Amino acid sequence: MIDDLEVHIASLRRYARVLCGNHADADDLVQESLTKAIGAASTFRQGGDLRAWLFSILHNTFVSQKRQYARRARATRFIDVGLREAAVPPNQEKHVEAENTLSMLSKLTPDQQAVLVLIAVEGLSYAEAAKTLDIPIGTLMSRLARGREELRRLMNGEKSGQLKAVR
């Protein structure tokens, strides 16, 4: 069964792109779905439709991630409020700089915001942050890299390299 997975990857990626709306999230979704499929290989019924089984796993993973995304988005709003309260420095210049940074941070996707806050502000290790967000460490590192690059662009006054994810 595992040898037959490769045949279906292109179809899974196309479906994931439709669900997610962008390549990066679609690739993460396919990777996560294939990981689940491999882990659950013993539950696959011999002679069953592998393609349908894989699409079912992908779809269910997407729905679960969408629910997690909604919970994280709500949590991110609380993080933002906490950062704003903690970021009030004693002088005007530092206050303006902190407000600008928070404004730019709010332009990132909620997933990137969460990763950046956990790593850069809270000081969690990559493994701790990945466990906190219930995502693979590779996904965390990818989101961190994209988030840092986007924040750099915004801080340098460059045009944003991405649109804020809308789900």
PDB file of C-alpha atoms in Angstrom:
ATOM      1  CA  MET A   1       0.000   0.000   0.000  1.00  0.00           C
ATOM      2  CA  ILE A   2       2.754   2.474   0.931  1.00  0.00           C
ATOM      3  CA  ASP A   3       4.390   1.931  -2.467  1.00  0.00           C
ATOM      4  CA  ASP A   4       1.130   3.006  -4.157  1.00  0.00           C
ATOM      5  CA  LEU A   5       0.907   6.370  -2.328  1.00  0.00           C
ATOM      6  CA  GLU A   6       3.210   8.189  -4.744  1.00  0.00           C
ATOM      7  CA  VAL A   7       0.756   7.757  -7.625  1.00  0.00           C
ATOM      8  CA  HIS A   8      -1.839   9.842  -5.778  1.00  0.00           C
ATOM      9  CA  ILE A   9       0.298  12.712  -4.494  1.00  0.00           C
ATOM     10  CA  ALA A  10      -0.337  15.040  -7.470  1.00  0.00           C
ATOM     11  CA  SER A  11      -4.119  14.602  -7.120  1.00  0.00           C
ATOM     12  CA  LEU A  12      -3.952  15.148  -3.370  1.00  0.00           C
ATOM     13  CA  ARG A  13      -1.923  18.332  -3.884  1.00  0.00           C
ATOM     14  CA  ARG A  14      -4.462  19.710  -6.389  1.00  0.00           C
ATOM     15  CA  TYR A  15      -7.331  19.037  -3.992  1.00  0.00           C
ATOM     16  CA  ALA A  16      -5.421  20.494  -1.077  1.00  0.00           C
ATOM     17  CA  ARG A  17      -4.704  23.682  -3.060  1.00  0.00           C
ATOM     18  CA  VAL A  18      -8.417  24.097  -3.679  1.00  0.00           C
ATOM     19  CA  LEU A  19      -9.171  23.614   0.002  1.00  0.00           C
ATOM     20  CA  CYS A  20      -6.330  25.795   1.325  1.00  0.00           C
ATOM     21  CA  GLY A  21      -6.105  28.455  -1.344  1.00  0.00           C
ATOM     22  CA  ASN A  22      -2.291  28.523  -1.415  1.00  0.00           C
ATOM     23  CA  HIS A  23       0.595  26.212  -2.198  1.00  0.00           C
ATOM     24  CA  ALA A  24       2.404  26.330   1.141  1.00  0.00           C
ATOM     25  CA  ASP A  25      -0.597  25.350   3.267  1.00  0.00           C
ATOM     26  CA  ALA A  26      -1.641  22.775   0.661  1.00  0.00           C
ATOM     27  CA  ASP A  27       1.776  21.123   0.776  1.00  0.00           C
ATOM     28  CA  ASP A  28       1.663  21.079   4.580  1.00  0.00           C
ATOM     29  CA  LEU A  29      -1.817  19.524   4.439  1.00  0.00           C
ATOM     30  CA  VAL A  30      -0.720  16.814   1.992  1.00  0.00           C
ATOM     31  CA  GLN A  31       2.352  16.037   4.089  1.00  0.00           C
ATOM     32  CA  GLU A  32       0.290  15.763   7.243  1.00  0.00           C
ATOM     33  CA  SER A  33      -2.320  13.600   5.481  1.00  0.00           C
ATOM     34  CA  LEU A  34       0.277  11.212   4.060  1.00  0.00           C
ATOM     35  CA  THR A  35       1.892  10.924   7.484  1.00  0.00           C
ATOM     36  CA  LYS A  36      -1.485   9.959   8.937  1.00  0.00           C
ATOM     37  CA  ALA A  37      -2.117   7.492   6.105  1.00  0.00           C
ATOM     38  CA  ILE A  38       1.220   5.765   6.640  1.00  0.00           C
ATOM     39  CA  GLY A  39       0.593   5.622  10.373  1.00  0.00           C
ATOM     40  CA  ALA A  40      -2.839   4.101   9.804  1.00  0.00           C
ATOM     41  CA  ALA A  41      -1.799   1.723   6.988  1.00  0.00           C
ATOM     42  CA  SER A  42      -2.910  -1.280   9.028  1.00  0.00           C
ATOM     43  CA  THR A  43      -6.502   0.023   8.991  1.00  0.00           C
ATOM     44  CA  PHE A  44      -6.656   0.176   5.187  1.00  0.00           C
ATOM     45  CA  ARG A  45      -8.922  -2.533   3.822  1.00  0.00           C
ATOM     46  CA  GLN A  46      -7.105  -4.719   1.259  1.00  0.00           C
ATOM     47  CA  GLY A  47      -8.876  -4.314  -2.087  1.00  0.00           C
ATOM     48  CA  GLY A  48     -10.357  -0.992  -0.985  1.00  0.00           C
ATOM     49  CA  ASP A  49     -10.093   2.243  -2.946  1.00  0.00           C
ATOM     50  CA  LEU A  50      -6.766   3.717  -1.863  1.00  0.00           C
ATOM     51  CA  ARG A  51      -7.401   7.022  -3.657  1.00  0.00           C
ATOM     52  CA  ALA A  52     -10.747   7.560  -1.907  1.00  0.00           C
ATOM     53  CA  TRP A  53      -9.201   6.598   1.435  1.00  0.00           C
ATOM     54  CA  LEU A  54      -6.381   9.120   0.962  1.00  0.00           C
ATOM     55  CA  PHE A  55      -8.796  11.878  -0.069  1.00  0.00           C
ATOM     56  CA  SER A  56     -10.904  11.134   2.981  1.00  0.00           C
ATOM     57  CA  ILE A  57      -7.875  11.440   5.251  1.00  0.00           C
ATOM     58  CA  LEU A  58      -6.863  14.696   3.539  1.00  0.00           C
ATOM     59  CA  HIS A  59     -10.333  16.180   3.858  1.00  0.00           C
ATOM     60  CA  ASN A  60     -10.723  15.171   7.506  1.00  0.00           C
ATOM     61  CA  THR A  61      -7.279  16.575   8.273  1.00  0.00           C
ATOM     62  CA  PHE A  62      -8.267  19.858   6.601  1.00  0.00           C
ATOM     63  CA  VAL A  63     -11.472  20.096   8.630  1.00  0.00           C
ATOM     64  CA  SER A  64      -9.574  19.385  11.845  1.00  0.00           C
ATOM     65  CA  GLN A  65      -6.930  21.981  10.969  1.00  0.00           C
ATOM     66  CA  LYS A  66      -9.624  24.530  10.163  1.00  0.00           C
ATOM     67  CA  ARG A  67     -11.119  24.010  13.624  1.00  0.00           C
ATOM     68  CA  GLN A  68      -7.656  24.332  15.197  1.00  0.00           C
ATOM     69  CA  TYR A  69      -7.039  27.464  13.118  1.00  0.00           C
ATOM     70  CA  ALA A  70     -10.216  29.069  14.461  1.00  0.00           C
ATOM     71  CA  ARG A  71      -9.187  28.280  18.055  1.00  0.00           C
ATOM     72  CA  ARG A  72      -5.660  29.616  17.442  1.00  0.00           C
ATOM     73  CA  ALA A  73      -7.021  32.782  15.833  1.00  0.00           C
ATOM     74  CA  ARG A  74      -9.053  33.469  18.961  1.00  0.00           C
ATOM     75  CA  ALA A  75      -5.981  32.765  21.112  1.00  0.00           C
ATOM     76  CA  THR A  76      -3.849  35.056  18.925  1.00  0.00           C
ATOM     77  CA  ARG A  77      -6.169  37.959  19.698  1.00  0.00           C
ATOM     78  CA  PHE A  78      -5.489  37.395  23.412  1.00  0.00           C
ATOM     79  CA  ILE A  79      -1.732  37.183  22.739  1.00  0.00           C
ATOM     80  CA  ASP A  80      -1.910  40.474  20.837  1.00  0.00           C
ATOM     81  CA  VAL A  81      -3.684  42.189  23.738  1.00  0.00           C
ATOM     82  CA  GLY A  82      -1.077  40.841  26.170  1.00  0.00           C
ATOM     83  CA  LEU A  83       1.780  42.016  23.938  1.00  0.00           C
ATOM     84  CA  ARG A  84       0.308  45.478  23.634  1.00  0.00           C
ATOM     85  CA  GLU A  85       0.018  45.774  27.406  1.00  0.00           C
ATOM     86  CA  ALA A  86       3.545  44.461  27.970  1.00  0.00           C
ATOM     87  CA  ALA A  87       5.047  46.577  25.185  1.00  0.00           C
ATOM     88  CA  VAL A  88       4.392  49.998  26.718  1.00  0.00           C
ATOM     89  CA  PRO A  89       7.889  51.415  27.218  1.00  0.00           C
ATOM     90  CA  PRO A  90       8.640  54.469  29.352  1.00  0.00           C
ATOM     91  CA  ASN A  91       9.536  56.813  26.480  1.00  0.00           C
ATOM     92  CA  GLN A  92       7.671  57.917  23.368  1.00  0.00           C
ATOM     93  CA  GLU A  93      10.186  56.714  20.764  1.00  0.00           C
ATOM     94  CA  LYS A  94      10.273  53.153  22.054  1.00  0.00           C
ATOM     95  CA  HIS A  95       6.491  53.180  22.401  1.00  0.00           C
ATOM     96  CA  VAL A  96       6.077  54.177  18.737  1.00  0.00           C
ATOM     97  CA  GLU A  97       8.583  51.510  17.665  1.00  0.00           C
ATOM     98  CA  ALA A  98       6.753  48.841  19.660  1.00  0.00           C
ATOM     99  CA  GLU A  99       3.400  49.893  18.216  1.00  0.00           C
ATOM    100  CA  ASN A 100       4.840  49.745  14.686  1.00  0.00           C
ATOM    101  CA  THR A 101       6.244  46.279  15.314  1.00  0.00           C
ATOM    102  CA  LEU A 102       2.907  45.060  16.699  1.00  0.00           C
ATOM    103  CA  SER A 103       1.133  46.575  13.712  1.00  0.00           C
ATOM    104  CA  MET A 104       3.458  44.746  11.309  1.00  0.00           C
ATOM    105  CA  LEU A 105       3.110  41.521  13.291  1.00  0.00           C
ATOM    106  CA  SER A 106      -0.665  41.766  12.943  1.00  0.00           C
ATOM    107  CA  LYS A 107      -0.256  41.737   9.136  1.00  0.00           C
ATOM    108  CA  LEU A 108       1.204  38.225   9.244  1.00  0.00           C
ATOM    109  CA  THR A 109      -0.981  35.141   9.087  1.00  0.00           C
ATOM    110  CA  PRO A 110      -2.273  33.959  12.464  1.00  0.00           C
ATOM    111  CA  ASP A 111      -0.109  30.823  12.158  1.00  0.00           C
ATOM    112  CA  GLN A 112       3.033  32.913  11.577  1.00  0.00           C
ATOM    113  CA  GLN A 113       2.112  35.267  14.410  1.00  0.00           C
ATOM    114  CA  ALA A 114       1.725  32.381  16.824  1.00  0.00           C
ATOM    115  CA  VAL A 115       5.057  30.812  15.837  1.00  0.00           C
ATOM    116  CA  LEU A 116       6.954  34.116  16.028  1.00  0.00           C
ATOM    117  CA  VAL A 117       5.467  34.984  19.413  1.00  0.00           C
ATOM    118  CA  LEU A 118       6.208  31.557  20.898  1.00  0.00           C
ATOM    119  CA  ILE A 119       9.797  31.490  19.588  1.00  0.00           C
ATOM    120  CA  ALA A 120      10.881  35.143  19.683  1.00  0.00           C
ATOM    121  CA  VAL A 121       8.833  36.547  22.557  1.00  0.00           C
ATOM    122  CA  GLU A 122       8.143  33.575  24.820  1.00  0.00           C
ATOM    123  CA  GLY A 123      11.512  31.911  24.169  1.00  0.00           C
ATOM    124  CA  LEU A 124      10.164  28.405  23.565  1.00  0.00           C
ATOM    125  CA  SER A 125      12.384  25.915  21.754  1.00  0.00           C
ATOM    126  CA  TYR A 126      11.288  24.743  18.312  1.00  0.00           C
ATOM    127  CA  ALA A 127      10.195  21.401  19.782  1.00  0.00           C
ATOM    128  CA  GLU A 128       8.207  23.067  22.573  1.00  0.00           C
ATOM    129  CA  ALA A 129       6.506  25.468  20.151  1.00  0.00           C
ATOM    130  CA  ALA A 130       5.661  22.647  17.729  1.00  0.00           C
ATOM    131  CA  LYS A 131       4.135  20.650  20.568  1.00  0.00           C
ATOM    132  CA  THR A 132       2.232  23.700  21.810  1.00  0.00           C
ATOM    133  CA  LEU A 133       0.737  24.348  18.370  1.00  0.00           C
ATOM    134  CA  ASP A 134       0.276  20.625  17.655  1.00  0.00           C
ATOM    135  CA  ILE A 135       2.201  20.826  14.374  1.00  0.00           C
ATOM    136  CA  PRO A 136       5.259  19.000  13.043  1.00  0.00           C
ATOM    137  CA  ILE A 137       8.572  20.699  13.752  1.00  0.00           C
ATOM    138  CA  GLY A 138       9.190  21.037   9.995  1.00  0.00           C
ATOM    139  CA  THR A 139       5.949  22.954   9.609  1.00  0.00           C
ATOM    140  CA  LEU A 140       6.869  25.160  12.538  1.00  0.00           C
ATOM    141  CA  MET A 141      10.269  25.929  11.030  1.00  0.00           C
ATOM    142  CA  SER A 142       8.703  26.674   7.650  1.00  0.00           C
ATOM    143  CA  ARG A 143       6.148  29.052   9.178  1.00  0.00           C
ATOM    144  CA  LEU A 144       8.859  30.680  11.265  1.00  0.00           C
ATOM    145  CA  ALA A 145      11.067  31.265   8.219  1.00  0.00           C
ATOM    146  CA  ARG A 146       8.182  32.662   6.156  1.00  0.00           C
ATOM    147  CA  GLY A 147       7.003  34.805   9.071  1.00  0.00           C
ATOM    148  CA  ARG A 148      10.458  36.236   9.730  1.00  0.00           C
ATOM    149  CA  GLU A 149      10.964  37.022   6.043  1.00  0.00           C
ATOM    150  CA  GLU A 150       7.581  38.713   5.771  1.00  0.00           C
ATOM    151  CA  LEU A 151       8.210  40.724   8.962  1.00  0.00           C
ATOM    152  CA  ARG A 152      11.608  41.803   7.570  1.00  0.00           C
ATOM    153  CA  ARG A 153       9.932  42.966   4.349  1.00  0.00           C
ATOM    154  CA  LEU A 154       7.335  44.938   6.258  1.00  0.00           C
ATOM    155  CA  MET A 155       9.913  46.505   8.588  1.00  0.00           C
ATOM    156  CA  ASN A 156      12.013  47.571   5.592  1.00  0.00           C
ATOM    157  CA  GLY A 157       8.976  49.203   4.012  1.00  0.00           C
ATOM    158  CA  GLU A 158       8.850  46.696   1.179  1.00  0.00           C
ATOM    159  CA  LYS A 159       5.636  45.464  -0.342  1.00  0.00           C
ATOM    160  CA  SER A 160       4.195  42.414   1.377  1.00  0.00           C
ATOM    161  CA  GLY A 161       5.174  39.129  -0.231  1.00  0.00           C
ATOM    162  CA  GLN A 162       1.913  37.416   0.698  1.00  0.00           C
ATOM    163  CA  LEU A 163      -1.717  38.008   1.429  1.00  0.00           C
ATOM    164  CA  LYS A 164      -3.081  37.396   4.879  1.00  0.00           C
ATOM    165  CA  ALA A 165      -4.687  33.962   4.924  1.00  0.00           C
ATOM    166  CA  VAL A 166      -8.473  34.072   4.968  1.00  0.00           C
ATOM    167  CA  ARG A 167     -10.293  30.897   5.904  1.00  0.00           C
TER     168      ARG A 167
END
